[in-house]
Structures are given as structure tokens and as C-alpha cells.
Amino acid sequence: MKKHTIAIVDDHLLFAQSLGTLINSFPDFEVAYYASHGEELIDKLASQGLPDIILLDINMPIMDGIKTMAWLQQHQPATPVLALSMEDNEEVVMQMLRHGAGGYLLKDIHPKELLKALQSVVDTGFYHSEIVSSAMDAEKAHKDNPDHITDRERQFLKLLCTEMTYKEIADSMNLSPKTIEGYRETLFNKLNVKNRIGLAIYAIKNDIYEV
């Protein structure tokens, strides 16, 4: 049976090669090629073809993971991407999700979770790692009917998926910061999520905000 191919995009060669050795030990996966930054990935996509999955680091020279993810969303939106980074910053996670990443993994994950993530991406196109799943009950959000969300709450959800701060959202909606805090807390309770990442994922998965 044909193995699923992986492209690893990471400027730390030793880590990338170690990761490649691990992936090649999985029965159903193999590394197609490596790239050390986004521009090199773009060149290899053209010369060596599309992999089944891209594992994408965030902090890289020349063209970092966020810029690369934005390019992929525009030019190769059907190719699944898993972010793989040491960064656990909420805003970085949200930027990658907004640009269409199918999941976000930390580099210290257990090999079994990596295999689970790769298989999930093959099967469903996405994987909710702990850093994402802790923000929300992913299964509940996927199945929930968003009809009980009010129009103003939907507007708030759309805006929080952007790079606007809560204060900027309040100004845009002509509301006080305290009212916006009230919307946020109400939605935390309604959707059973814990932070802005959870709200953003809910909005994306329920077509309130389109990536």
C-alpha cells in the first residue's frame, strides 16, 4: 500500500532529520523532502510535487511559518498542514488556524501523539492537539447548532477571529469594553470553551468566520 508523504519545513536540521527518522518508522508514512524555510518549500512544491501533509515550523528565517501558511492558504488550500513548534502563544496559534492550519502541535509531543495526529489529518483534514483541545470541547463545537448565538454574538465572534484586540472590537461594535467582556464570558459558558482560541475555532468550524 502506498505510504502517505510528508514534507518537513524546519530550519533546525538536526531536529528535522530526527523527526524524519521517526516518521519513516511509521508503517503508513514517509518523508518526501525537507525545507528550511517557506521559500524553499515553495520551490520544492514546484519541483518535487505536493506531499500529502506538510509539517510546518513557525520561527524560520527568510519566510516564517505564518507567512508560509498564508501563502499555502492562497495557493495550495487543499494540502493539509500541521503546525509544529515550540511556540504555545495564543495569538500565534490563532494566526495559524486563521490561515487554515489543520492542527497545532508542540515539538515535545510523544511519538504516539504525532502518529495519531498524522492519521487524523489523513482521515479528517485536521487534528485537535492538547493545546487546541484544551481551549474547547472540539466534538461539542463541531456538532453544536450555532442558531442559539445572537446576531451581536456572531458579529463579536467574527471580529475576534481577526487580529483586533478586545478594545478594538468594542470600538468597532460601538460598545464598551465591559460589554464585550460580557459577550466573551457568555460565549465561554454557552460553548463550553476556555479562551479566545476556543471561540475562534468554534467560529471557524461553524462557518461564522471563513478562513
Tab-separated table of C-alpha atoms in Angstrom:
chain	number	residue	atom	x	y	z
A	1	MET	CA	0.000	0.000	0.000
A	2	LYS	CA	1.261	3.454	-0.916
A	3	LYS	CA	2.548	5.466	2.030
A	4	HIS	CA	1.362	8.978	2.808
A	5	THR	CA	4.098	11.513	2.064
A	6	ILE	CA	5.243	14.249	4.444
A	7	ALA	CA	7.179	17.460	3.837
A	8	ILE	CA	9.032	18.781	6.894
A	9	VAL	CA	9.653	22.533	6.935
A	10	ASP	CA	12.058	23.446	9.736
A	11	ASP	CA	15.347	25.330	9.844
A	12	HIS	CA	16.810	23.160	12.614
A	13	LEU	CA	18.387	20.403	10.562
A	14	LEU	CA	19.106	18.016	13.430
A	15	PHE	CA	15.519	18.183	14.678
A	16	ALA	CA	14.109	17.858	11.165
A	17	GLN	CA	16.203	14.780	10.398
A	18	SER	CA	15.353	13.177	13.750
A	19	LEU	CA	11.685	13.850	13.099
A	20	GLY	CA	12.056	12.371	9.636
A	21	THR	CA	13.595	9.203	11.051
A	22	LEU	CA	10.648	8.866	13.419
A	23	ILE	CA	8.078	9.425	10.661
A	24	ASN	CA	9.795	6.926	8.386
A	25	SER	CA	9.419	4.348	11.157
A	26	PHE	CA	5.622	4.674	10.965
A	27	PRO	CA	4.163	1.979	8.666
A	28	ASP	CA	1.904	4.291	6.649
A	29	PHE	CA	4.042	7.438	6.363
A	30	GLU	CA	7.308	8.555	4.792
A	31	VAL	CA	9.181	11.838	4.391
A	32	ALA	CA	9.156	13.132	0.820
A	33	TYR	CA	11.556	16.040	1.369
A	34	TYR	CA	12.770	18.737	3.754
A	35	ALA	CA	12.798	22.531	3.514
A	36	SER	CA	14.444	25.017	5.864
A	37	HIS	CA	12.007	27.894	5.274
A	38	GLY	CA	8.913	28.850	3.308
A	39	GLU	CA	10.631	29.948	0.113
A	40	GLU	CA	12.482	26.651	-0.125
A	41	LEU	CA	9.203	24.808	0.427
A	42	ILE	CA	7.579	26.747	-2.432
A	43	ASP	CA	10.480	25.798	-4.721
A	44	LYS	CA	10.208	22.135	-3.756
A	45	LEU	CA	6.440	22.090	-4.196
A	46	ALA	CA	7.077	23.163	-7.777
A	47	SER	CA	9.993	20.805	-8.455
A	48	GLN	CA	9.101	17.739	-6.374
A	49	GLY	CA	5.321	17.885	-6.165
A	50	LEU	CA	2.748	18.135	-3.417
A	51	PRO	CA	3.102	15.976	-0.294
A	52	ASP	CA	0.053	14.566	1.448
A	53	ILE	CA	0.820	16.560	4.617
A	54	ILE	CA	3.103	19.490	5.444
A	55	LEU	CA	4.655	19.781	8.919
A	56	LEU	CA	5.418	23.471	9.320
A	57	ASP	CA	7.620	25.197	11.899
A	58	ILE	CA	6.794	28.767	12.968
A	59	ASN	CA	10.111	30.528	13.640
A	60	MET	CA	12.236	30.272	10.495
A	61	PRO	CA	14.462	32.688	8.549
A	62	ILE	CA	13.577	34.280	5.184
A	63	MET	CA	9.901	33.160	5.229
A	64	ASP	CA	8.452	32.100	8.564
A	65	GLY	CA	5.621	29.695	9.296
A	66	ILE	CA	2.838	32.277	9.462
A	67	LYS	CA	3.777	33.816	6.097
A	68	THR	CA	4.199	30.349	4.625
A	69	MET	CA	0.795	29.273	5.941
A	70	ALA	CA	-0.793	32.376	4.394
A	71	TRP	CA	0.820	31.519	1.040
A	72	LEU	CA	-0.352	27.913	1.262
A	73	GLN	CA	-3.895	29.013	2.070
A	74	GLN	CA	-3.927	31.077	-1.126
A	75	HIS	CA	-2.063	28.745	-3.484
A	76	GLN	CA	-2.424	25.197	-2.084
A	77	PRO	CA	-5.502	25.258	0.194
A	78	ALA	CA	-6.230	21.551	-0.289
A	79	THR	CA	-2.890	20.419	1.156
A	80	PRO	CA	-3.249	19.690	4.906
A	81	VAL	CA	-0.800	21.484	7.183
A	82	LEU	CA	0.125	20.758	10.786
A	83	ALA	CA	1.995	23.488	12.620
A	84	LEU	CA	4.828	22.032	14.693
A	85	SER	CA	6.529	24.492	17.013
A	86	MET	CA	7.851	25.323	20.453
A	87	GLU	CA	5.556	28.386	20.416
A	88	ASP	CA	2.467	27.999	22.591
A	89	ASN	CA	1.459	31.657	22.344
A	90	GLU	CA	-2.316	32.019	21.938
A	91	GLU	CA	-2.057	34.629	19.191
A	92	VAL	CA	0.400	32.530	17.171
A	93	VAL	CA	-1.927	29.522	17.412
A	94	MET	CA	-4.844	31.677	16.272
A	95	GLN	CA	-2.931	33.125	13.328
A	96	MET	CA	-2.068	29.644	12.073
A	97	LEU	CA	-5.668	28.481	12.466
A	98	ARG	CA	-6.973	31.603	10.716
A	99	HIS	CA	-4.685	30.826	7.785
A	100	GLY	CA	-6.082	27.307	7.515
A	101	ALA	CA	-3.720	25.069	9.508
A	102	GLY	CA	-5.346	21.732	10.286
A	103	GLY	CA	-3.764	21.499	13.719
A	104	TYR	CA	-1.060	22.798	16.018
A	105	LEU	CA	1.473	20.553	17.730
A	106	LEU	CA	4.225	21.337	20.205
A	107	LYS	CA	7.623	19.853	19.426
A	108	ASP	CA	7.809	17.965	22.709
A	109	ILE	CA	4.810	15.756	21.873
A	110	HIS	CA	5.020	11.990	22.334
A	111	PRO	CA	5.646	9.975	19.146
A	112	LYS	CA	2.289	8.238	19.623
A	113	GLU	CA	0.504	11.581	19.510
A	114	LEU	CA	2.372	12.552	16.357
A	115	LEU	CA	1.242	9.338	14.678
A	116	LYS	CA	-2.308	9.944	15.894
A	117	ALA	CA	-2.168	13.495	14.517
A	118	LEU	CA	-0.902	12.397	11.110
A	119	GLN	CA	-3.573	9.717	10.838
A	120	SER	CA	-6.268	12.167	11.900
A	121	VAL	CA	-5.184	14.624	9.206
A	122	VAL	CA	-5.351	11.854	6.603
A	123	ASP	CA	-8.833	10.845	7.783
A	124	THR	CA	-10.429	14.210	8.571
A	125	GLY	CA	-8.118	17.002	7.426
A	126	PHE	CA	-7.453	18.276	10.950
A	127	TYR	CA	-6.210	17.276	14.404
A	128	HIS	CA	-7.015	18.877	17.740
A	129	SER	CA	-3.871	18.613	19.841
A	130	GLU	CA	-3.909	19.326	23.565
A	131	ILE	CA	-3.041	22.988	23.036
A	132	VAL	CA	-6.153	23.352	20.876
A	133	SER	CA	-8.410	20.819	22.546
A	134	SER	CA	-7.853	22.389	25.948
A	135	ALA	CA	-9.435	25.516	24.525
A	136	MET	CA	-12.653	23.789	23.622
A	137	ASP	CA	-14.650	20.606	23.547
A	138	ALA	CA	-13.947	20.045	19.856
A	139	GLU	CA	-16.584	17.400	19.347
A	140	LYS	CA	-19.256	19.508	21.014
A	141	ALA	CA	-18.367	22.580	18.985
A	142	HIS	CA	-18.410	20.566	15.773
A	143	LYS	CA	-21.892	19.217	16.455
A	144	ASP	CA	-23.443	22.293	18.061
A	145	ASN	CA	-26.089	24.205	16.162
A	146	PRO	CA	-24.998	27.853	16.174
A	147	ASP	CA	-28.596	29.105	15.933
A	148	HIS	CA	-28.664	29.962	19.635
A	149	ILE	CA	-25.881	32.508	19.070
A	150	THR	CA	-27.342	36.005	18.779
A	151	ASP	CA	-26.543	38.301	15.844
A	152	ARG	CA	-24.385	40.529	18.030
A	153	GLU	CA	-22.544	37.498	19.404
A	154	ARG	CA	-21.942	36.301	15.844
A	155	GLN	CA	-20.530	39.721	14.973
A	156	PHE	CA	-18.297	39.541	18.034
A	157	LEU	CA	-17.107	36.042	17.065
A	158	LYS	CA	-16.218	37.232	13.560
A	159	LEU	CA	-14.180	40.123	14.897
A	160	LEU	CA	-12.279	38.082	17.491
A	161	CYS	CA	-11.055	35.814	14.682
A	162	THR	CA	-9.160	38.815	13.325
A	163	GLU	CA	-6.071	40.382	14.879
A	164	MET	CA	-8.142	43.038	16.658
A	165	THR	CA	-7.763	43.452	20.413
A	166	TYR	CA	-10.841	43.275	22.630
A	167	LYS	CA	-10.724	47.074	22.979
A	168	GLU	CA	-10.641	47.474	19.197
A	169	ILE	CA	-13.578	45.074	18.900
A	170	ALA	CA	-15.511	47.158	21.422
A	171	ASP	CA	-14.794	50.324	19.417
A	172	SER	CA	-15.802	48.630	16.160
A	173	MET	CA	-19.101	47.447	17.643
A	174	ASN	CA	-19.719	50.792	19.395
A	175	LEU	CA	-19.842	49.026	22.743
A	176	SER	CA	-17.973	49.436	25.994
A	177	PRO	CA	-15.076	47.104	26.835
A	178	LYS	CA	-17.161	45.870	29.780
A	179	THR	CA	-19.989	44.838	27.446
A	180	ILE	CA	-17.502	42.992	25.224
A	181	GLU	CA	-16.188	41.186	28.295
A	182	GLY	CA	-19.782	40.171	28.987
A	183	TYR	CA	-20.162	38.747	25.467
A	184	ARG	CA	-16.926	36.841	25.897
A	185	GLU	CA	-17.898	35.301	29.240
A	186	THR	CA	-21.389	34.436	27.985
A	187	LEU	CA	-19.939	32.659	24.952
A	188	PHE	CA	-17.382	30.844	27.118
A	189	ASN	CA	-20.305	29.380	29.054
A	190	LYS	CA	-22.565	28.761	26.031
A	191	LEU	CA	-19.885	26.975	24.013
A	192	ASN	CA	-18.038	25.323	26.889
A	193	VAL	CA	-14.682	26.829	25.881
A	194	LYS	CA	-11.953	28.417	27.974
A	195	ASN	CA	-10.260	31.105	25.887
A	196	ARG	CA	-10.114	33.082	22.641
A	197	ILE	CA	-8.679	30.137	20.709
A	198	GLY	CA	-11.736	28.062	21.585
A	199	LEU	CA	-14.114	30.809	20.447
A	200	ALA	CA	-12.189	31.229	17.185
A	201	ILE	CA	-12.228	27.519	16.425
A	202	TYR	CA	-15.964	27.391	17.090
A	203	ALA	CA	-16.500	30.327	14.712
A	204	ILE	CA	-14.373	28.723	12.003
A	205	LYS	CA	-15.932	25.266	12.276
A	206	ASN	CA	-19.472	26.640	12.229
A	207	ASP	CA	-18.869	28.938	9.239
A	208	ILE	CA	-19.302	32.109	11.274
A	209	TYR	CA	-15.813	33.129	10.159
A	210	GLU	CA	-14.338	31.866	6.885
A	211	VAL	CA	-10.594	31.235	6.704
